[in-house]
Amino acid sequence: MTIMKEMRMALAGSTTRFSTGVAYAGFLTLAMAATVGSALGFEHIGGYIPCALCLLERDPYYFGIPIGILAVGSAAFGLPSWITRSLLIVIGIMMLVGAGMGVYHSGVEWGFWPGPTACGGSTAVTTNAGNLLGDLNTVHGPSCADAALRVLGLSFAGWNVVASIFLAAVAFIGAKKAA
């Protein structure tokens, strides 16, 4: 009778770890996809052209989503919990890097420090079709120092900081609880 009781307890513990790992990894993956999807929506539907720093700030999400899918898979298939925890920690670190990039970009927008030289601003596109190919090398995205939109006082870069810190916290909490 005690062997059956021990087996039930072991199964209950692994089921809890399974559901916790899948829940945190799944939430993070969906939240990262929603965050970068929102940015893409503002770009393609709203017409907000991203600057060079905006495009760089998306990289942690682009790399984090596949890692999140791996974390969901590792928890769902019952791989050792250290794998799921490690993947969640990697996501957390990537989101902290994304938050740092957002802080840097926000500082550029507020004029606290200069932005990169490659982020100077756009030049006008010619209406002369004969000169269109020549203009392709001179046209740049918008200036990194100009916020395209502010909502509640925060630009896209500022909201990226908020989202990245939240996602990093969720990833680290998930890594602790998926043990």
mmCIF file with all atom_site columns, C-alpha atoms in Angstrom:
data_model
loop_
_atom_site.group_PDB
_atom_site.id
_atom_site.type_symbol
_atom_site.label_atom_id
_atom_site.label_alt_id
_atom_site.label_comp_id
_atom_site.label_asym_id
_atom_site.label_entity_id
_atom_site.label_seq_id
_atom_site.pdbx_PDB_ins_code
_atom_site.Cartn_x
_atom_site.Cartn_y
_atom_site.Cartn_z
_atom_site.occupancy
_atom_site.B_iso_or_equiv
_atom_site.pdbx_formal_charge
_atom_site.auth_seq_id
_atom_site.auth_comp_id
_atom_site.auth_asym_id
_atom_site.auth_atom_id
_atom_site.pdbx_PDB_model_num
ATOM 1   C CA . MET A 1 1   ? 0.000  0.000  0.000   1.00 0.00 ? 1   MET A CA 1
ATOM 2   C CA . THR A 1 2   ? 2.829  2.441  0.727   1.00 0.00 ? 2   THR A CA 1
ATOM 3   C CA . ILE A 1 3   ? 4.321  1.912  -2.733  1.00 0.00 ? 3   ILE A CA 1
ATOM 4   C CA . MET A 1 4   ? 1.047  3.009  -4.360  1.00 0.00 ? 4   MET A CA 1
ATOM 5   C CA . LYS A 1 5   ? 0.902  6.033  -2.081  1.00 0.00 ? 5   LYS A CA 1
ATOM 6   C CA . GLU A 1 6   ? 4.482  7.006  -3.013  1.00 0.00 ? 6   GLU A CA 1
ATOM 7   C CA . MET A 1 7   ? 3.708  6.579  -6.710  1.00 0.00 ? 7   MET A CA 1
ATOM 8   C CA . ARG A 1 8   ? 0.642  8.831  -6.416  1.00 0.00 ? 8   ARG A CA 1
ATOM 9   C CA . MET A 1 9   ? 2.675  11.491 -4.626  1.00 0.00 ? 9   MET A CA 1
ATOM 10  C CA . ALA A 1 10  ? 5.421  11.311 -7.255  1.00 0.00 ? 10  ALA A CA 1
ATOM 11  C CA . LEU A 1 11  ? 2.881  11.603 -10.069 1.00 0.00 ? 11  LEU A CA 1
ATOM 12  C CA . ALA A 1 12  ? 1.141  14.508 -8.365  1.00 0.00 ? 12  ALA A CA 1
ATOM 13  C CA . GLY A 1 13  ? 4.467  16.335 -7.953  1.00 0.00 ? 13  GLY A CA 1
ATOM 14  C CA . SER A 1 14  ? 5.468  15.825 -11.572 1.00 0.00 ? 14  SER A CA 1
ATOM 15  C CA . THR A 1 15  ? 2.012  16.880 -12.785 1.00 0.00 ? 15  THR A CA 1
ATOM 16  C CA . THR A 1 16  ? 2.252  20.085 -10.784 1.00 0.00 ? 16  THR A CA 1
ATOM 17  C CA . ARG A 1 17  ? 5.722  20.806 -12.151 1.00 0.00 ? 17  ARG A CA 1
ATOM 18  C CA . PHE A 1 18  ? 4.471  19.923 -15.653 1.00 0.00 ? 18  PHE A CA 1
ATOM 19  C CA . SER A 1 19  ? 1.518  22.286 -15.472 1.00 0.00 ? 19  SER A CA 1
ATOM 20  C CA . THR A 1 20  ? 3.585  25.062 -13.850 1.00 0.00 ? 20  THR A CA 1
ATOM 21  C CA . GLY A 1 21  ? 6.330  24.846 -16.471 1.00 0.00 ? 21  GLY A CA 1
ATOM 22  C CA . VAL A 1 22  ? 3.887  24.711 -19.369 1.00 0.00 ? 22  VAL A CA 1
ATOM 23  C CA . ALA A 1 23  ? 1.822  27.568 -17.926 1.00 0.00 ? 23  ALA A CA 1
ATOM 24  C CA . TYR A 1 24  ? 4.745  29.951 -17.408 1.00 0.00 ? 24  TYR A CA 1
ATOM 25  C CA . ALA A 1 25  ? 6.492  29.074 -20.669 1.00 0.00 ? 25  ALA A CA 1
ATOM 26  C CA . GLY A 1 26  ? 3.235  29.228 -22.612 1.00 0.00 ? 26  GLY A CA 1
ATOM 27  C CA . PHE A 1 27  ? 2.249  32.571 -21.104 1.00 0.00 ? 27  PHE A CA 1
ATOM 28  C CA . LEU A 1 28  ? 5.696  34.033 -21.828 1.00 0.00 ? 28  LEU A CA 1
ATOM 29  C CA . THR A 1 29  ? 5.687  32.800 -25.412 1.00 0.00 ? 29  THR A CA 1
ATOM 30  C CA . LEU A 1 30  ? 2.214  34.198 -26.093 1.00 0.00 ? 30  LEU A CA 1
ATOM 31  C CA . ALA A 1 31  ? 3.013  37.490 -24.330 1.00 0.00 ? 31  ALA A CA 1
ATOM 32  C CA . MET A 1 32  ? 6.241  37.940 -26.311 1.00 0.00 ? 32  MET A CA 1
ATOM 33  C CA . ALA A 1 33  ? 4.381  37.192 -29.557 1.00 0.00 ? 33  ALA A CA 1
ATOM 34  C CA . ALA A 1 34  ? 1.629  39.660 -28.605 1.00 0.00 ? 34  ALA A CA 1
ATOM 35  C CA . THR A 1 35  ? 4.160  42.367 -27.721 1.00 0.00 ? 35  THR A CA 1
ATOM 36  C CA . VAL A 1 36  ? 6.158  42.142 -30.931 1.00 0.00 ? 36  VAL A CA 1
ATOM 37  C CA . GLY A 1 37  ? 2.934  41.560 -32.868 1.00 0.00 ? 37  GLY A CA 1
ATOM 38  C CA . SER A 1 38  ? 1.610  44.845 -31.491 1.00 0.00 ? 38  SER A CA 1
ATOM 39  C CA . ALA A 1 39  ? 4.741  46.619 -32.658 1.00 0.00 ? 39  ALA A CA 1
ATOM 40  C CA . LEU A 1 40  ? 4.337  45.094 -36.102 1.00 0.00 ? 40  LEU A CA 1
ATOM 41  C CA . GLY A 1 41  ? 0.670  46.117 -36.094 1.00 0.00 ? 41  GLY A CA 1
ATOM 42  C CA . PHE A 1 42  ? 1.546  49.722 -35.284 1.00 0.00 ? 42  PHE A CA 1
ATOM 43  C CA . GLU A 1 43  ? 4.053  49.597 -38.126 1.00 0.00 ? 43  GLU A CA 1
ATOM 44  C CA . HIS A 1 44  ? 2.008  47.912 -40.848 1.00 0.00 ? 44  HIS A CA 1
ATOM 45  C CA . ILE A 1 45  ? -1.524 48.954 -39.910 1.00 0.00 ? 45  ILE A CA 1
ATOM 46  C CA . GLY A 1 46  ? -0.907 52.211 -38.070 1.00 0.00 ? 46  GLY A CA 1
ATOM 47  C CA . GLY A 1 47  ? 1.805  53.476 -40.390 1.00 0.00 ? 47  GLY A CA 1
ATOM 48  C CA . TYR A 1 48  ? 4.405  54.152 -37.658 1.00 0.00 ? 48  TYR A CA 1
ATOM 49  C CA . ILE A 1 49  ? 7.764  53.578 -39.339 1.00 0.00 ? 49  ILE A CA 1
ATOM 50  C CA . PRO A 1 50  ? 10.269 52.198 -36.806 1.00 0.00 ? 50  PRO A CA 1
ATOM 51  C CA . CYS A 1 51  ? 13.703 53.733 -36.375 1.00 0.00 ? 51  CYS A CA 1
ATOM 52  C CA . ALA A 1 52  ? 16.887 51.654 -36.225 1.00 0.00 ? 52  ALA A CA 1
ATOM 53  C CA . LEU A 1 53  ? 16.737 51.319 -32.415 1.00 0.00 ? 53  LEU A CA 1
ATOM 54  C CA . CYS A 1 54  ? 13.076 50.259 -32.560 1.00 0.00 ? 54  CYS A CA 1
ATOM 55  C CA . LEU A 1 55  ? 14.023 47.444 -34.905 1.00 0.00 ? 55  LEU A CA 1
ATOM 56  C CA . LEU A 1 56  ? 16.865 46.342 -32.606 1.00 0.00 ? 56  LEU A CA 1
ATOM 57  C CA . GLU A 1 57  ? 14.543 46.303 -29.600 1.00 0.00 ? 57  GLU A CA 1
ATOM 58  C CA . ARG A 1 58  ? 12.458 43.621 -31.309 1.00 0.00 ? 58  ARG A CA 1
ATOM 59  C CA . ASP A 1 59  ? 15.364 41.148 -31.470 1.00 0.00 ? 59  ASP A CA 1
ATOM 60  C CA . PRO A 1 60  ? 14.980 39.774 -27.905 1.00 0.00 ? 60  PRO A CA 1
ATOM 61  C CA . TYR A 1 61  ? 11.370 38.941 -28.751 1.00 0.00 ? 61  TYR A CA 1
ATOM 62  C CA . TYR A 1 62  ? 12.254 37.343 -32.074 1.00 0.00 ? 62  TYR A CA 1
ATOM 63  C CA . PHE A 1 63  ? 14.844 35.139 -30.356 1.00 0.00 ? 63  PHE A CA 1
ATOM 64  C CA . GLY A 1 64  ? 12.776 34.635 -27.205 1.00 0.00 ? 64  GLY A CA 1
ATOM 65  C CA . ILE A 1 65  ? 9.673  33.224 -28.896 1.00 0.00 ? 65  ILE A CA 1
ATOM 66  C CA . PRO A 1 66  ? 11.420 30.071 -30.235 1.00 0.00 ? 66  PRO A CA 1
ATOM 67  C CA . ILE A 1 67  ? 13.112 29.589 -26.857 1.00 0.00 ? 67  ILE A CA 1
ATOM 68  C CA . GLY A 1 68  ? 9.694  29.881 -25.230 1.00 0.00 ? 68  GLY A CA 1
ATOM 69  C CA . ILE A 1 69  ? 8.353  27.221 -27.583 1.00 0.00 ? 69  ILE A CA 1
ATOM 70  C CA . LEU A 1 70  ? 11.262 24.984 -26.574 1.00 0.00 ? 70  LEU A CA 1
ATOM 71  C CA . ALA A 1 71  ? 10.444 25.620 -22.900 1.00 0.00 ? 71  ALA A CA 1
ATOM 72  C CA . VAL A 1 72  ? 6.803  24.670 -23.475 1.00 0.00 ? 72  VAL A CA 1
ATOM 73  C CA . GLY A 1 73  ? 7.948  21.505 -25.224 1.00 0.00 ? 73  GLY A CA 1
ATOM 74  C CA . SER A 1 74  ? 10.441 20.568 -22.529 1.00 0.00 ? 74  SER A CA 1
ATOM 75  C CA . ALA A 1 75  ? 7.811  20.943 -19.819 1.00 0.00 ? 75  ALA A CA 1
ATOM 76  C CA . ALA A 1 76  ? 5.079  19.234 -21.855 1.00 0.00 ? 76  ALA A CA 1
ATOM 77  C CA . PHE A 1 77  ? 7.223  16.227 -22.727 1.00 0.00 ? 77  PHE A CA 1
ATOM 78  C CA . GLY A 1 78  ? 8.442  15.827 -19.152 1.00 0.00 ? 78  GLY A CA 1
ATOM 79  C CA . LEU A 1 79  ? 12.106 16.527 -19.792 1.00 0.00 ? 79  LEU A CA 1
ATOM 80  C CA . PRO A 1 80  ? 14.206 17.204 -16.687 1.00 0.00 ? 80  PRO A CA 1
ATOM 81  C CA . SER A 1 81  ? 13.012 20.344 -14.949 1.00 0.00 ? 81  SER A CA 1
ATOM 82  C CA . TRP A 1 82  ? 16.447 21.980 -15.180 1.00 0.00 ? 82  TRP A CA 1
ATOM 83  C CA . ILE A 1 83  ? 15.957 22.271 -18.945 1.00 0.00 ? 83  ILE A CA 1
ATOM 84  C CA . THR A 1 84  ? 12.702 24.190 -18.611 1.00 0.00 ? 84  THR A CA 1
ATOM 85  C CA . ARG A 1 85  ? 14.176 26.329 -15.821 1.00 0.00 ? 85  ARG A CA 1
ATOM 86  C CA . SER A 1 86  ? 17.268 27.102 -17.906 1.00 0.00 ? 86  SER A CA 1
ATOM 87  C CA . LEU A 1 87  ? 15.191 28.113 -20.910 1.00 0.00 ? 87  LEU A CA 1
ATOM 88  C CA . LEU A 1 88  ? 13.027 30.376 -18.735 1.00 0.00 ? 88  LEU A CA 1
ATOM 89  C CA . ILE A 1 89  ? 16.168 31.966 -17.275 1.00 0.00 ? 89  ILE A CA 1
ATOM 90  C CA . VAL A 1 90  ? 17.490 32.594 -20.793 1.00 0.00 ? 90  VAL A CA 1
ATOM 91  C CA . ILE A 1 91  ? 14.197 34.277 -21.684 1.00 0.00 ? 91  ILE A CA 1
ATOM 92  C CA . GLY A 1 92  ? 14.428 36.374 -18.522 1.00 0.00 ? 92  GLY A CA 1
ATOM 93  C CA . ILE A 1 93  ? 17.946 37.507 -19.390 1.00 0.00 ? 93  ILE A CA 1
ATOM 94  C CA . MET A 1 94  ? 16.896 38.324 -22.949 1.00 0.00 ? 94  MET A CA 1
ATOM 95  C CA . MET A 1 95  ? 14.016 40.428 -21.663 1.00 0.00 ? 95  MET A CA 1
ATOM 96  C CA . LEU A 1 96  ? 16.403 42.296 -19.330 1.00 0.00 ? 96  LEU A CA 1
ATOM 97  C CA . VAL A 1 97  ? 18.612 43.013 -22.337 1.00 0.00 ? 97  VAL A CA 1
ATOM 98  C CA . GLY A 1 98  ? 15.512 44.255 -24.175 1.00 0.00 ? 98  GLY A CA 1
ATOM 99  C CA . ALA A 1 99  ? 14.652 46.478 -21.206 1.00 0.00 ? 99  ALA A CA 1
ATOM 100 C CA . GLY A 1 100 ? 18.176 47.912 -21.272 1.00 0.00 ? 100 GLY A CA 1
ATOM 101 C CA . MET A 1 101 ? 17.835 48.657 -24.966 1.00 0.00 ? 101 MET A CA 1
ATOM 102 C CA . GLY A 1 102 ? 14.514 50.366 -24.281 1.00 0.00 ? 102 GLY A CA 1
ATOM 103 C CA . VAL A 1 103 ? 16.044 52.489 -21.501 1.00 0.00 ? 103 VAL A CA 1
ATOM 104 C CA . TYR A 1 104 ? 18.831 53.530 -23.864 1.00 0.00 ? 104 TYR A CA 1
ATOM 105 C CA . HIS A 1 105 ? 16.340 54.404 -26.612 1.00 0.00 ? 105 HIS A CA 1
ATOM 106 C CA . SER A 1 106 ? 14.105 56.315 -24.182 1.00 0.00 ? 106 SER A CA 1
ATOM 107 C CA . GLY A 1 107 ? 17.136 58.278 -23.016 1.00 0.00 ? 107 GLY A CA 1
ATOM 108 C CA . VAL A 1 108 ? 17.893 59.190 -26.622 1.00 0.00 ? 108 VAL A CA 1
ATOM 109 C CA . GLU A 1 109 ? 14.296 60.331 -27.095 1.00 0.00 ? 109 GLU A CA 1
ATOM 110 C CA . TRP A 1 110 ? 14.384 62.487 -23.943 1.00 0.00 ? 110 TRP A CA 1
ATOM 111 C CA . GLY A 1 111 ? 17.772 63.938 -24.930 1.00 0.00 ? 111 GLY A CA 1
ATOM 112 C CA . PHE A 1 112 ? 19.706 62.455 -21.983 1.00 0.00 ? 112 PHE A CA 1
ATOM 113 C CA . TRP A 1 113 ? 22.419 61.135 -24.327 1.00 0.00 ? 113 TRP A CA 1
ATOM 114 C CA . PRO A 1 114 ? 23.033 61.073 -28.073 1.00 0.00 ? 114 PRO A CA 1
ATOM 115 C CA . GLY A 1 115 ? 21.776 58.238 -30.212 1.00 0.00 ? 115 GLY A CA 1
ATOM 116 C CA . PRO A 1 116 ? 23.781 56.279 -32.733 1.00 0.00 ? 116 PRO A CA 1
ATOM 117 C CA . THR A 1 117 ? 24.935 58.170 -35.806 1.00 0.00 ? 117 THR A CA 1
ATOM 118 C CA . ALA A 1 118 ? 23.092 55.714 -38.067 1.00 0.00 ? 118 ALA A CA 1
ATOM 119 C CA . CYS A 1 119 ? 19.835 56.946 -36.580 1.00 0.00 ? 119 CYS A CA 1
ATOM 120 C CA . GLY A 1 120 ? 19.827 60.500 -37.866 1.00 0.00 ? 120 GLY A CA 1
ATOM 121 C CA . GLY A 1 121 ? 16.500 60.853 -39.609 1.00 0.00 ? 121 GLY A CA 1
ATOM 122 C CA . SER A 1 122 ? 14.966 60.520 -42.991 1.00 0.00 ? 122 SER A CA 1
ATOM 123 C CA . THR A 1 123 ? 15.645 62.366 -46.171 1.00 0.00 ? 123 THR A CA 1
ATOM 124 C CA . ALA A 1 124 ? 12.966 63.103 -48.722 1.00 0.00 ? 124 ALA A CA 1
ATOM 125 C CA . VAL A 1 125 ? 12.292 60.548 -51.418 1.00 0.00 ? 125 VAL A CA 1
ATOM 126 C CA . THR A 1 126 ? 12.460 61.891 -54.934 1.00 0.00 ? 126 THR A CA 1
ATOM 127 C CA . THR A 1 127 ? 9.405  61.940 -57.155 1.00 0.00 ? 127 THR A CA 1
ATOM 128 C CA . ASN A 1 128 ? 11.638 61.493 -60.197 1.00 0.00 ? 128 ASN A CA 1
ATOM 129 C CA . ALA A 1 129 ? 11.445 57.829 -61.198 1.00 0.00 ? 129 ALA A CA 1
ATOM 130 C CA . GLY A 1 130 ? 14.798 58.069 -62.972 1.00 0.00 ? 130 GLY A CA 1
ATOM 131 C CA . ASN A 1 131 ? 16.519 58.966 -59.701 1.00 0.00 ? 131 ASN A CA 1
ATOM 132 C CA . LEU A 1 132 ? 14.618 56.435 -57.557 1.00 0.00 ? 132 LEU A CA 1
ATOM 133 C CA . LEU A 1 133 ? 17.371 53.808 -57.598 1.00 0.00 ? 133 LEU A CA 1
ATOM 134 C CA . GLY A 1 134 ? 19.939 56.412 -56.616 1.00 0.00 ? 134 GLY A CA 1
ATOM 135 C CA . ASP A 1 135 ? 17.797 57.531 -53.682 1.00 0.00 ? 135 ASP A CA 1
ATOM 136 C CA . LEU A 1 136 ? 17.509 54.034 -52.206 1.00 0.00 ? 136 LEU A CA 1
ATOM 137 C CA . ASN A 1 137 ? 20.978 54.400 -50.680 1.00 0.00 ? 137 ASN A CA 1
ATOM 138 C CA . THR A 1 138 ? 20.230 57.788 -49.126 1.00 0.00 ? 138 THR A CA 1
ATOM 139 C CA . VAL A 1 139 ? 16.817 57.146 -47.553 1.00 0.00 ? 139 VAL A CA 1
ATOM 140 C CA . HIS A 1 140 ? 16.874 56.269 -43.839 1.00 0.00 ? 140 HIS A CA 1
ATOM 141 C CA . GLY A 1 141 ? 14.213 55.563 -41.249 1.00 0.00 ? 141 GLY A CA 1
ATOM 142 C CA . PRO A 1 142 ? 12.976 58.199 -38.821 1.00 0.00 ? 142 PRO A CA 1
ATOM 143 C CA . SER A 1 143 ? 15.245 59.698 -36.209 1.00 0.00 ? 143 SER A CA 1
ATOM 144 C CA . CYS A 1 144 ? 15.700 57.683 -33.029 1.00 0.00 ? 144 CYS A CA 1
ATOM 145 C CA . ALA A 1 145 ? 15.465 60.911 -31.042 1.00 0.00 ? 145 ALA A CA 1
ATOM 146 C CA . ASP A 1 146 ? 11.862 61.573 -32.069 1.00 0.00 ? 146 ASP A CA 1
ATOM 147 C CA . ALA A 1 147 ? 9.127  59.542 -30.372 1.00 0.00 ? 147 ALA A CA 1
ATOM 148 C CA . ALA A 1 148 ? 6.466  58.674 -32.928 1.00 0.00 ? 148 ALA A CA 1
ATOM 149 C CA . LEU A 1 149 ? 3.735  58.409 -30.278 1.00 0.00 ? 149 LEU A CA 1
ATOM 150 C CA . ARG A 1 150 ? 3.444  58.826 -26.522 1.00 0.00 ? 150 ARG A CA 1
ATOM 151 C CA . VAL A 1 151 ? 0.761  57.096 -24.491 1.00 0.00 ? 151 VAL A CA 1
ATOM 152 C CA . LEU A 1 152 ? 0.523  58.083 -20.815 1.00 0.00 ? 152 LEU A CA 1
ATOM 153 C CA . GLY A 1 153 ? 3.859  59.854 -21.226 1.00 0.00 ? 153 GLY A CA 1
ATOM 154 C CA . LEU A 1 154 ? 5.728  56.802 -22.519 1.00 0.00 ? 154 LEU A CA 1
ATOM 155 C CA . SER A 1 155 ? 6.907  56.216 -26.073 1.00 0.00 ? 155 SER A CA 1
ATOM 156 C CA . PHE A 1 156 ? 7.066  52.818 -27.735 1.00 0.00 ? 156 PHE A CA 1
ATOM 157 C CA . ALA A 1 157 ? 10.553 52.432 -26.264 1.00 0.00 ? 157 ALA A CA 1
ATOM 158 C CA . GLY A 1 158 ? 9.258  53.256 -22.791 1.00 0.00 ? 158 GLY A CA 1
ATOM 159 C CA . TRP A 1 159 ? 6.447  50.738 -23.069 1.00 0.00 ? 159 TRP A CA 1
ATOM 160 C CA . ASN A 1 160 ? 8.994  48.185 -24.258 1.00 0.00 ? 160 ASN A CA 1
ATOM 161 C CA . VAL A 1 161 ? 10.859 48.716 -20.972 1.00 0.00 ? 161 VAL A CA 1
ATOM 162 C CA . VAL A 1 162 ? 7.677  48.082 -18.996 1.00 0.00 ? 162 VAL A CA 1
ATOM 163 C CA . ALA A 1 163 ? 6.799  44.966 -21.012 1.00 0.00 ? 163 ALA A CA 1
ATOM 164 C CA . SER A 1 164 ? 10.353 43.599 -20.916 1.00 0.00 ? 164 SER A CA 1
ATOM 165 C CA . ILE A 1 165 ? 10.702 44.008 -17.145 1.00 0.00 ? 165 ILE A CA 1
ATOM 166 C CA . PHE A 1 166 ? 7.311  42.371 -16.575 1.00 0.00 ? 166 PHE A CA 1
ATOM 167 C CA . LEU A 1 167 ? 8.209  39.442 -18.855 1.00 0.00 ? 167 LEU A CA 1
ATOM 168 C CA . ALA A 1 168 ? 11.629 39.072 -17.227 1.00 0.00 ? 168 ALA A CA 1
ATOM 169 C CA . ALA A 1 169 ? 9.984  38.908 -13.796 1.00 0.00 ? 169 ALA A CA 1
ATOM 170 C CA . VAL A 1 170 ? 7.500  36.287 -15.016 1.00 0.00 ? 170 VAL A CA 1
ATOM 171 C CA . ALA A 1 171 ? 10.336 34.255 -16.542 1.00 0.00 ? 171 ALA A CA 1
ATOM 172 C CA . PHE A 1 172 ? 12.401 34.287 -13.351 1.00 0.00 ? 172 PHE A CA 1
ATOM 173 C CA . ILE A 1 173 ? 9.400  33.461 -11.162 1.00 0.00 ? 173 ILE A CA 1
ATOM 174 C CA . GLY A 1 174 ? 8.491  30.660 -13.562 1.00 0.00 ? 174 GLY A CA 1
ATOM 175 C CA . ALA A 1 175 ? 12.032 29.309 -13.429 1.00 0.00 ? 175 ALA A CA 1
ATOM 176 C CA . LYS A 1 176 ? 11.857 29.207 -9.643  1.00 0.00 ? 176 LYS A CA 1
ATOM 177 C CA . LYS A 1 177 ? 8.422  27.579 -9.526  1.00 0.00 ? 177 LYS A CA 1
ATOM 178 C CA . ALA A 1 178 ? 9.130  25.039 -12.272 1.00 0.00 ? 178 ALA A CA 1
ATOM 179 C CA . ALA A 1 179 ? 11.784 23.435 -10.054 1.00 0.00 ? 179 ALA A CA 1
#
